[in-house]
Short mmCIF file of C-alpha atoms and ligand atoms in Angstrom, two decimals:
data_model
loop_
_atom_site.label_atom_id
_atom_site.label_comp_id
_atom_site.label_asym_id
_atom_site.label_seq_id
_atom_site.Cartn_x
_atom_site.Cartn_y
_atom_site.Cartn_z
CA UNK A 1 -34.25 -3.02 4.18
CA UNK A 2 -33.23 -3.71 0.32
CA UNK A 3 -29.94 -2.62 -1.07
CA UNK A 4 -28.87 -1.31 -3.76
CA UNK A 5 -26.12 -3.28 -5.81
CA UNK A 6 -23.11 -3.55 -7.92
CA UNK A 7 -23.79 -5.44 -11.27
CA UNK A 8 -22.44 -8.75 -10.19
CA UNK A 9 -22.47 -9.96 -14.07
CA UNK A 10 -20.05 -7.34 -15.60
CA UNK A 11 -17.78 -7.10 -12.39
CA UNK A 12 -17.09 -11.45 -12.50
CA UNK A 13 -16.73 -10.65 -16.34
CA UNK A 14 -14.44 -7.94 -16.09
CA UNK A 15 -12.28 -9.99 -13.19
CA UNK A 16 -12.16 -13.35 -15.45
CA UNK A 17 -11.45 -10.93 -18.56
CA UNK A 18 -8.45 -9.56 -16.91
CA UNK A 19 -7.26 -12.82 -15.69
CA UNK A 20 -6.88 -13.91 -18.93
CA UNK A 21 -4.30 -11.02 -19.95
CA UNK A 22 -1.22 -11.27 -19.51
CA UNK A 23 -0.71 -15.62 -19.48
CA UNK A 24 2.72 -16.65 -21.04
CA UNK A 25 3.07 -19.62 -22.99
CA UNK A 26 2.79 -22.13 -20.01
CA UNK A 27 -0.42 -20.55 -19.67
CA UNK A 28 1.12 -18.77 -16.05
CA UNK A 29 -0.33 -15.23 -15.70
CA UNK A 30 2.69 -13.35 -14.80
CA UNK A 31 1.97 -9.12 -15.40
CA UNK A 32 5.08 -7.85 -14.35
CA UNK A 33 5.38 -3.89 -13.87
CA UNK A 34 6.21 -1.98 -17.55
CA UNK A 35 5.78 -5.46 -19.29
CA UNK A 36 4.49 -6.38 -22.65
CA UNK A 37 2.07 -8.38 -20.95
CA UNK A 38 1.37 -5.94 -18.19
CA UNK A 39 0.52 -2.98 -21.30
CA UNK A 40 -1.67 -5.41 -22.63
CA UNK A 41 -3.80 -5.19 -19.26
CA UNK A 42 -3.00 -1.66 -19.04
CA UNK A 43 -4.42 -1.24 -22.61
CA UNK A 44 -7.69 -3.14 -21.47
CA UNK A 45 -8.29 -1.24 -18.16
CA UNK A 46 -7.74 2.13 -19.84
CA UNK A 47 -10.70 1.25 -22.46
CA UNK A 48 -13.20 0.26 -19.71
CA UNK A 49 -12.37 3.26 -18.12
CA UNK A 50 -12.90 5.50 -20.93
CA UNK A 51 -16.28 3.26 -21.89
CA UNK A 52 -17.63 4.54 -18.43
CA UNK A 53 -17.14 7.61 -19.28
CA UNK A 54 -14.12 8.56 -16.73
CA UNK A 55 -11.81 11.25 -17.25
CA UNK A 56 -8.27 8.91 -17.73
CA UNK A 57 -5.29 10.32 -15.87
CA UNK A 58 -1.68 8.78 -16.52
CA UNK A 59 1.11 10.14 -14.14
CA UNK A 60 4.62 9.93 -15.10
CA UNK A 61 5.48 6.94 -12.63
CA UNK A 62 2.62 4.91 -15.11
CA UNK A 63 -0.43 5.46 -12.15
CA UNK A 64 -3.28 5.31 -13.98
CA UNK A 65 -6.74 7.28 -12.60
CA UNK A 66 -10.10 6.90 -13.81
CA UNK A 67 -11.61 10.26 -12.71
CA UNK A 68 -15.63 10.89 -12.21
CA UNK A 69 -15.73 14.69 -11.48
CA UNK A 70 -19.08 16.92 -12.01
CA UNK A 71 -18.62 20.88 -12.41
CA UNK A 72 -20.31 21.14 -8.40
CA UNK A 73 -17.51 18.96 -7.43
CA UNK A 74 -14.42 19.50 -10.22
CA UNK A 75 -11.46 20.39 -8.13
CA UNK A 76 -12.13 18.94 -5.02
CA UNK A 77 -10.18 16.16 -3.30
CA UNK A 78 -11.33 13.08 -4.45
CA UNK A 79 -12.20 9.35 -2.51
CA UNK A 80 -10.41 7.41 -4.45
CA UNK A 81 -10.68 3.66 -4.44
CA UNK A 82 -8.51 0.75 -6.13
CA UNK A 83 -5.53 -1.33 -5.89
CA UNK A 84 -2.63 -2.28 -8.62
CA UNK A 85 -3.34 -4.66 -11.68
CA UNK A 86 0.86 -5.95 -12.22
CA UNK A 87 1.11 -9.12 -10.63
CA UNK A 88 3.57 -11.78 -9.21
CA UNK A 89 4.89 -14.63 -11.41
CA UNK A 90 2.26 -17.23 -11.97
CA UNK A 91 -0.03 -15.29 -10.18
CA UNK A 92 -3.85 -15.66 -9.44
CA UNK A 93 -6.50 -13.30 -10.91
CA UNK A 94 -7.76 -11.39 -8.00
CA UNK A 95 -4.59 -9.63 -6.54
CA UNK A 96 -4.83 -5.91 -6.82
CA UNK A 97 -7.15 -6.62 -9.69
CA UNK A 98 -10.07 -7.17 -7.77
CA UNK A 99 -9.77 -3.65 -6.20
CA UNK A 100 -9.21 -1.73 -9.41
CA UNK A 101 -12.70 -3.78 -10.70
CA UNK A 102 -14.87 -3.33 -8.17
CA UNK A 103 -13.49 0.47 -7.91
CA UNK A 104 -15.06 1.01 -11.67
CA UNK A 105 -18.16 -1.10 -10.69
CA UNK A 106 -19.02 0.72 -8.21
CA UNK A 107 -18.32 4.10 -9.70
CA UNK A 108 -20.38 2.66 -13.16
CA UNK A 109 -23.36 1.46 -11.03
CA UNK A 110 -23.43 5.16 -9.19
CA UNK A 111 -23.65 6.76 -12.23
CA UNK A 112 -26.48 4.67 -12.90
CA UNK A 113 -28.34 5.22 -10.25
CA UNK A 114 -28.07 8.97 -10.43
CA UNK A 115 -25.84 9.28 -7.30
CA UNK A 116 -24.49 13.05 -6.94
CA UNK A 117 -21.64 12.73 -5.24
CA UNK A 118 -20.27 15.94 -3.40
CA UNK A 119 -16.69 15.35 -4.28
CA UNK A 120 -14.91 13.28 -7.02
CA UNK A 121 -14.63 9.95 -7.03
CA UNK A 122 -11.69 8.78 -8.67
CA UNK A 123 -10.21 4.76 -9.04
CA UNK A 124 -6.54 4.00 -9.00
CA UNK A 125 -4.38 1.38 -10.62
CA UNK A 126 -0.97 2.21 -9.18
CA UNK A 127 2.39 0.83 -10.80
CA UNK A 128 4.36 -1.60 -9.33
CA UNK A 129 2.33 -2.34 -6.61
CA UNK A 130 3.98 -6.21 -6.50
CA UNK A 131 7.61 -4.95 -6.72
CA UNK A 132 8.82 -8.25 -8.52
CA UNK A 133 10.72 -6.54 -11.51
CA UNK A 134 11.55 -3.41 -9.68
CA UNK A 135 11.81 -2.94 -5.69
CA UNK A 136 10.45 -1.64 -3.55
CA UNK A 137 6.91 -3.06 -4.05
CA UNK A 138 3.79 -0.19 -3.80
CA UNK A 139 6.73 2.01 -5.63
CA UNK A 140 3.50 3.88 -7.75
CA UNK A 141 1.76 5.10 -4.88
CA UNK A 142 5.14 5.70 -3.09
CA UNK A 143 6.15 8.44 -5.69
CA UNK A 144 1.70 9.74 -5.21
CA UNK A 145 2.61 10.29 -1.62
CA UNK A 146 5.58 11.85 -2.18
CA UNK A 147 7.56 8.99 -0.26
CA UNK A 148 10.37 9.07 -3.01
CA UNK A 149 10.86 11.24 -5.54
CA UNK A 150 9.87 10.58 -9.23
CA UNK A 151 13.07 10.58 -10.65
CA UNK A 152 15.03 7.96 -8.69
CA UNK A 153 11.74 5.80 -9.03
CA UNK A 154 11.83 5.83 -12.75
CA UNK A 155 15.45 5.17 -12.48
CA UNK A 156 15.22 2.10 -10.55
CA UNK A 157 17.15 -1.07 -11.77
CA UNK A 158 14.77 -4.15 -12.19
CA UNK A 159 15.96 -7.83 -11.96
CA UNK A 160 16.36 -7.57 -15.51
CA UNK A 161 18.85 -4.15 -15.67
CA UNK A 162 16.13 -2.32 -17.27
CA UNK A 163 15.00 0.92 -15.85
CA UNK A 164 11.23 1.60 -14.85
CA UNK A 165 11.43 4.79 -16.32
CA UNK A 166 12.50 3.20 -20.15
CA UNK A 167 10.09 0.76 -19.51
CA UNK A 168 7.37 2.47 -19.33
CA UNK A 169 8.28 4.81 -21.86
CA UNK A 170 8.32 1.54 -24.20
CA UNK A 171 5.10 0.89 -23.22
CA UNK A 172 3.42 4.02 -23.57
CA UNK A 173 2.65 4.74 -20.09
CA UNK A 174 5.38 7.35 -19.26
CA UNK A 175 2.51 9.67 -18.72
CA UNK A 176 2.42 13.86 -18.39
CA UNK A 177 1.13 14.71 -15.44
CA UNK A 178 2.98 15.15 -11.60
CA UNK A 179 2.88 12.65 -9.35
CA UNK A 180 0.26 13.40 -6.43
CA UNK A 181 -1.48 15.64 -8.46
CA UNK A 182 -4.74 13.98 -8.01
CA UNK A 183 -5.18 14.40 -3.67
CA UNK A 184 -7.31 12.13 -2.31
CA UNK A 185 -10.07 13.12 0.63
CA UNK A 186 -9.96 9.35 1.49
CA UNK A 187 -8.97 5.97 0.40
CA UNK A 188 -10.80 2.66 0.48
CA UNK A 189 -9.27 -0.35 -1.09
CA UNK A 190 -10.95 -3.57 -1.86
CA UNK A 191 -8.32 -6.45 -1.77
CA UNK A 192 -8.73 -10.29 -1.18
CA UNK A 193 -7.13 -11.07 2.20
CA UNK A 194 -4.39 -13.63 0.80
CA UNK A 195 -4.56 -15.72 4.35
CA UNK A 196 -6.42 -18.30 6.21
CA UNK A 197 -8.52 -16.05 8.39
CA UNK A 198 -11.76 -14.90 7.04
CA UNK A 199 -12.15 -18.47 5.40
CA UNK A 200 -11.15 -19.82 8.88
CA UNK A 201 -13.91 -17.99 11.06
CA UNK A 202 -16.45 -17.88 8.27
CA UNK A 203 -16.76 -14.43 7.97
CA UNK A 204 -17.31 -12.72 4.42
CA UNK A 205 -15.67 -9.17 5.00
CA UNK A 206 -12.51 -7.72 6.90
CA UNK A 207 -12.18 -4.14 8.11
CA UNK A 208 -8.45 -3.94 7.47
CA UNK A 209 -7.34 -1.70 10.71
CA UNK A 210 -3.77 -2.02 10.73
CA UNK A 211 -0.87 -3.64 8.12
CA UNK A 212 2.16 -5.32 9.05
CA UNK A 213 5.88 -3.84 8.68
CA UNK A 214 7.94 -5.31 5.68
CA UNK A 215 11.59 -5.32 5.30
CA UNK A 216 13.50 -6.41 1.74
CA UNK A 217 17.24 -6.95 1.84
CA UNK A 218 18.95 -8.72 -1.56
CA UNK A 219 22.33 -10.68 0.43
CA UNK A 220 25.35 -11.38 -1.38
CA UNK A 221 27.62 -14.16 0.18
CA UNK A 222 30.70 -14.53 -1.44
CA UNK A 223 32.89 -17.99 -1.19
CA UNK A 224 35.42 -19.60 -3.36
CA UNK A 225 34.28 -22.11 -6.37
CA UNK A 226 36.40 -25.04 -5.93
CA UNK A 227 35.87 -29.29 -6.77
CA UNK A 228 32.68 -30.76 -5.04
CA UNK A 229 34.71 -34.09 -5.01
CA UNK A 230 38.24 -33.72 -4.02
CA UNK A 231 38.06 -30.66 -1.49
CA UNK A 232 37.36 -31.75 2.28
CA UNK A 233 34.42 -30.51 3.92
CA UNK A 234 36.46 -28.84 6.38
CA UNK A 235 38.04 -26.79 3.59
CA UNK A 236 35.56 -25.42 1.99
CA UNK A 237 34.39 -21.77 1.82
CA UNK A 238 31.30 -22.72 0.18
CA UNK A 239 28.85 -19.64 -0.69
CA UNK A 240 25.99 -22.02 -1.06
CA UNK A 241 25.59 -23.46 2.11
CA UNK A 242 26.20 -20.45 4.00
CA UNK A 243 22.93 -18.89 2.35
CA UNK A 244 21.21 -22.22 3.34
CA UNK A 245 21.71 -21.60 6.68
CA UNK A 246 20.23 -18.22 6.71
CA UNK A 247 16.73 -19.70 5.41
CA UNK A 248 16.89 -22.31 8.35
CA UNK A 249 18.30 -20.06 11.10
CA UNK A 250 15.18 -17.24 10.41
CA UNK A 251 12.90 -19.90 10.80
CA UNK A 252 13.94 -21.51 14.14
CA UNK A 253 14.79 -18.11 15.20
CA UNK A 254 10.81 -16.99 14.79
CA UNK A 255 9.52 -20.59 15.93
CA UNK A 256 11.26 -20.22 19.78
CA UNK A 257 10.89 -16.16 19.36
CA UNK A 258 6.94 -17.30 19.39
CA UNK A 259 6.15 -13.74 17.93
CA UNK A 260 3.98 -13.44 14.66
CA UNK A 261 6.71 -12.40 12.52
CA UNK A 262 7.36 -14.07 9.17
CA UNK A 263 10.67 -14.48 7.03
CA UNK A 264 10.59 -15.66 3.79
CA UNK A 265 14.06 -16.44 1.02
CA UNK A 266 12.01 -16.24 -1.94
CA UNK A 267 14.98 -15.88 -4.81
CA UNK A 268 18.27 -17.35 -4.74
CA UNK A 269 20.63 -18.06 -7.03
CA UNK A 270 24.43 -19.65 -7.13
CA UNK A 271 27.60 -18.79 -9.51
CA UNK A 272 28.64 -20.77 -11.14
CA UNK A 273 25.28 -22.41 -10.64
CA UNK A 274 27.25 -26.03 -11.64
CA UNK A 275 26.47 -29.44 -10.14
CA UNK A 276 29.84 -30.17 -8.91
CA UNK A 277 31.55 -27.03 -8.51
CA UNK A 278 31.02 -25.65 -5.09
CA UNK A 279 29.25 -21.96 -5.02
CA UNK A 280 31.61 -19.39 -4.88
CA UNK A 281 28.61 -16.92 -4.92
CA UNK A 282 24.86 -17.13 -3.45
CA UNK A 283 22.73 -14.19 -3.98
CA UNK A 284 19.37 -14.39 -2.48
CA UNK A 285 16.54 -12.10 -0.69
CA UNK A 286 15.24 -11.44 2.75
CA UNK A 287 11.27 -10.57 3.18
CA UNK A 288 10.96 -10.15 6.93
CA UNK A 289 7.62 -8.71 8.24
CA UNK A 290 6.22 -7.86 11.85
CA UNK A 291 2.70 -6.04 12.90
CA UNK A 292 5.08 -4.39 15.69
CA UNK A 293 8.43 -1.98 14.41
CA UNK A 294 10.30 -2.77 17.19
CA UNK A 295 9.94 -6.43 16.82
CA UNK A 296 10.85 -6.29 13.08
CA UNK A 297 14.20 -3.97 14.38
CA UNK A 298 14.94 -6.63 16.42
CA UNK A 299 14.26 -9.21 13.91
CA UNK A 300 16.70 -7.33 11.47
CA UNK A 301 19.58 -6.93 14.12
CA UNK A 302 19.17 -10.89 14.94
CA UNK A 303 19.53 -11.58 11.35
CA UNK A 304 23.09 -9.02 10.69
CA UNK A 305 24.43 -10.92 13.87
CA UNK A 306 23.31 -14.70 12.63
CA UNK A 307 25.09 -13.27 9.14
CA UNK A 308 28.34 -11.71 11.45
CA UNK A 309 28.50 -15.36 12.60
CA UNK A 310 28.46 -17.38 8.88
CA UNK A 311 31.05 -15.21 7.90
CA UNK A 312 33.24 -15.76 10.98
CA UNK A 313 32.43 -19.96 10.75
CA UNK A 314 32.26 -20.30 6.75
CA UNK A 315 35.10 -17.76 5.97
CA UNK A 316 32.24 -16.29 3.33
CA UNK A 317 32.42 -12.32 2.86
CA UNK A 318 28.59 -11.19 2.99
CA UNK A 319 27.49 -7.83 1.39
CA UNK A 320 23.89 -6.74 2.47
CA UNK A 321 21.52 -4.66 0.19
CA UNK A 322 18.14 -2.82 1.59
CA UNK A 323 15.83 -3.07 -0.81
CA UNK A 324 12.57 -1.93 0.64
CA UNK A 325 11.59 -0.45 4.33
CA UNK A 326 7.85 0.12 5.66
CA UNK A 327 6.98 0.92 9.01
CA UNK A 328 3.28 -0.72 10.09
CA UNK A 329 0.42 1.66 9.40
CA UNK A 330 -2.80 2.02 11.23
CA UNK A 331 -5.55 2.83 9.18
CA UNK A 332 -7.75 4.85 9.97
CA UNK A 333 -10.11 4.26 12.68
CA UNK A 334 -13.46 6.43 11.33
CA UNK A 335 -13.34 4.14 7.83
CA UNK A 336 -13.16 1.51 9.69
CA UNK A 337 -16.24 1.76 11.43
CA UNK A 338 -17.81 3.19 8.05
CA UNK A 339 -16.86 -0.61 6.88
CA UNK A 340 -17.92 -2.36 9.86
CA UNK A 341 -21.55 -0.72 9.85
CA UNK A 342 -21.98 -1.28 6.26
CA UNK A 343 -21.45 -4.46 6.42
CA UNK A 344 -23.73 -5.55 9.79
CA UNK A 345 -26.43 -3.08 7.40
CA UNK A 346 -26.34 -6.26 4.75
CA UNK A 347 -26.36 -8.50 7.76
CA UNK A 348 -22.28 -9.26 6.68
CA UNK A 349 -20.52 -10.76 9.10
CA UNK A 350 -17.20 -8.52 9.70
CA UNK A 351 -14.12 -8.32 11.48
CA UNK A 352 -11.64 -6.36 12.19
CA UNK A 353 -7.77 -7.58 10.95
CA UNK A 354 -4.59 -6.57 10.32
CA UNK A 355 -2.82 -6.82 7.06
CA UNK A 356 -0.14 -9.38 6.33
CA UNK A 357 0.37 -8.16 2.69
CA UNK A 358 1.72 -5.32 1.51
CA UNK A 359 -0.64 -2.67 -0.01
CA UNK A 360 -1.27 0.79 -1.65
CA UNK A 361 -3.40 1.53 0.65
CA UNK A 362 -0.27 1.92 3.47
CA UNK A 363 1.69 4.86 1.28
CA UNK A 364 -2.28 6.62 0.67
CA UNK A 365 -2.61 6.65 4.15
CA UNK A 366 0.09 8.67 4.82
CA UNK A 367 -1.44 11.60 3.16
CA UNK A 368 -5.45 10.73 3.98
CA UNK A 369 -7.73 8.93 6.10
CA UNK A 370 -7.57 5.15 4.69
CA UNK A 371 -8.55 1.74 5.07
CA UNK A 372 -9.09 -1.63 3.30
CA UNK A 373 -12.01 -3.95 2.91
CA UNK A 374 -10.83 -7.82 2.47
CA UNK A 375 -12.76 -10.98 1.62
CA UNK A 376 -11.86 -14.59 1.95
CA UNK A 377 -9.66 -16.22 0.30
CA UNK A 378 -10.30 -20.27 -0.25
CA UNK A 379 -7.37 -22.10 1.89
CA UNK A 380 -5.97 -18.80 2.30
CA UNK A 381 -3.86 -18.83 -0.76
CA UNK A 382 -2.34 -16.34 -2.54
CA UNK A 383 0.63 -15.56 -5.22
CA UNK A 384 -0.29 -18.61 -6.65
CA UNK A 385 -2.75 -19.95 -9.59
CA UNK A 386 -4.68 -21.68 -7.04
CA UNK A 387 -5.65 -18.21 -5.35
CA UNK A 388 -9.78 -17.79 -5.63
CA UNK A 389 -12.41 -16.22 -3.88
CA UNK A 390 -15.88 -17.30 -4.40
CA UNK A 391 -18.30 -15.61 -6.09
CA UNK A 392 -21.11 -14.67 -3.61
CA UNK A 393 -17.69 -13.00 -1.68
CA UNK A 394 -16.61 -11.11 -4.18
CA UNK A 395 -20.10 -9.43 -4.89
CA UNK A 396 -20.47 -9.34 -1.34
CA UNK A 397 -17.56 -7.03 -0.78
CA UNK A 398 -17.67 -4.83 -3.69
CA UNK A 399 -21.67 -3.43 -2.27
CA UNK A 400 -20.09 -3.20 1.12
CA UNK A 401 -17.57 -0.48 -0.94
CA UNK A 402 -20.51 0.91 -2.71
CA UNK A 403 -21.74 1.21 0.57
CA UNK A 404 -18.89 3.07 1.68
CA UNK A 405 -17.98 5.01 -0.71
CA UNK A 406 -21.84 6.00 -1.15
CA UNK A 407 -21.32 7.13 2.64
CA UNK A 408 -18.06 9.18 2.26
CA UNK A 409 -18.51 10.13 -1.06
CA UNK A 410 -22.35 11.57 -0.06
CA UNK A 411 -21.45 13.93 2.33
CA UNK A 412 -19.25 17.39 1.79
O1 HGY B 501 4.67 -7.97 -0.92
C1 HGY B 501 3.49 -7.73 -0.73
O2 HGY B 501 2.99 -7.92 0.36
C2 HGY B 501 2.63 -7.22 -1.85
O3 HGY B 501 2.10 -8.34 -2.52
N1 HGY B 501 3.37 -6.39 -2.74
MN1 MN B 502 -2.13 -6.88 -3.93
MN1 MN B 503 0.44 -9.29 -4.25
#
């Protein structure tokens, strides 16, 4: 049976076109949310959007909506696809952009073909999907959901002390129009897997049915700065090594625990940050993650008691932040399926996975049906320049979404 496809040629152009906005002078592509560089990619989405003829929504948290509506359908709840296009520092060019892309690709090449969809079809590049500059990540689709309101969202400190809300407003993307104004019918997002496992059992597509829970907590341990040369180890109240052991003791803690949970310190800085004064303050963050809720709970009271013991052995004070909170999600189970079958139709090779990432698709799903379609990624890496998916896979997975959205979109 032939299929139908995507244009492979202007959806690797767009991808590589994308991945070149947004590079800093050490060549890094770093898009952080409401940046200069991040308008600039804005600024070039937006234009391909409008070149295909899309009706361009901007919300006032900065999500951005290409919308394909008919008068039969105008009004309607829409299947929306797509993903986020801010990245992490010294990122790769697929995160979240891949999504958004193959979204408009496969909305362009239905157009083409003449498709009548019975309901909208609208693609989504949410804000702050990464949550880098401003936490929590997915904070765009968040506010769409109605999972925190607009207001504190655009008032939301970044690493920086700006606000999101003055931020975008710089960049022109403080848009008009009410959060969650656009409802979705369903959503499907397209995302590179960013682990080992599709690379690892050679299979081109995942049918995302569940995503793990993900915890954020900034620490502050508090010491007292004193001489690294004259002052005794056993006098010390030493800010720095007290954070060190926090890094260690989550590891060994999750090695013996033998459970798939993961716990990463992925910032952390010391005051006065000087070579032979000893800390007097470590600030650093907690990204603990678990498929199961309890688990993580348990994870999180393990870690406050580890952290009541450093203060009662280093003499530190420890202050404790939450910066982000998400239950796991199971997607939903019909999509699925739609994925699975679309795939074994082009003879694909699918399985069914959780999620290890964080993604928009687990705030959508909390007001419609939703899943996620992944592809490989080589040596599973991700967050990093060295993230790519090959070519044939990224085609590959953006006609098993026309598929889909063909399917969902087809039917009233
Ligand atoms: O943190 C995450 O999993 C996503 O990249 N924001
Ligand atoms: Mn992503
Ligand atoms: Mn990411």
């Amino acid at each position: 049976m032939s299929h139908s496809s995507i244009n492979a040629g202007r959806l690797l152009a767009h991808i590589d076109e994308l991945g070149a906005i947004g590079r800093d002078d050490q060549g890094r592509l770093t898009r952080l949310a409401a940046s200069d560089t991040e308008k600039q990619g804005r600024d070039r989405l937006v234009a391909w959007l409008e070149a295909a003829g899309l009706d361009v929504v901007i919300d006032r948290i900065g999500n951005i909506f290409g919308l394909w509506q008919s008068e039969d359908n105008a009004g309607l709840p829409a299947l929306m696809l797509g993903s986020h296009i801010d990245t992490v520092i010294n990122a790769g060019i697929y995160d979240g952009c891949y999504g958004v892309l193959a979204g408009l690709e496969v909305i362009e090449t239905l157009r083409e073909q003449g498709f009548a969809p019975a309901r909208p079809i609208a693609v989504a590049a949410f804000t702050n999907e990464e949550g880098v500059r401003y936490a929590p990540d997915m904070l765009g689709s968040l506010v769409h959901v109605g999972g925190i309101a607009t207001e504190a969202a655009l008032a939301t400190v970044g690493t920086d002390g700006t606000t999101l809300g003055s931020e975008l407003a710089r960049i022109g993307y403080a848009g008009a129009v009410a959060p969650g104004a656009l409802k979705p019918h369903a959503y499907v997002e397209l995302h590179i897997e960013q682990g080992p496992v599709l690379e690892r059992d050679a299979t081109p597509i995942g049918a995302v049915e569940n995503l793990q829970g993900i915890s954020w907590q900034r620490i502050i341990i508090d010491g007292v700065a004193n001489h690294a040369g004259t002052t005794p180890m056993a006098m010390r109240c030493d800010a720095g090594l007290a954070a060190a052991r926090v890094g260690l003791f989550l590891r060994d803690h999750i090695a013996r625990s033998n459970a798939p949970s993961v716990a990463t310190v992925g910032t952390m800085r010391f005051e006065p940050d000087a070579i032979n004064v000893i800390p007097s303050r470590a600030v650093f963050t907690v990204d603990l993650r678990d498929p199961d809720e309890e688990r993580l709970q348990a994870l999180e009271n393990t870690l406050a008691g580890e952290l009541r013991r450093i203060i009662a052995e280093e003499g530190v004070t420890v202050t404790v932040e939450r910066l982000a909170r998400f239950e796991p999600v199971t997607f939903d189970r019909a999509i699925v399926e739609v994925i699975e079958t679309s795939a074994s139709a082009r003879g694909l090779k699918c399985r069914r996975m959780t999620s290890g990432a964080g993604h928009d698709a687990q705030m959508i799903a909390r007001i419609a049906p939703a899943a996620m379609i992944f592809v490989p990624s080589r040596d599973g890496i991700s967050h990093n320049p060295r993230e790519h998916t090959a070519p044939a896979d990224l085609v590959a997975g953006a006609n098993v979404l026309l598929d889909v959205v063909s399917k969902i979109a087809g039917r009233p």
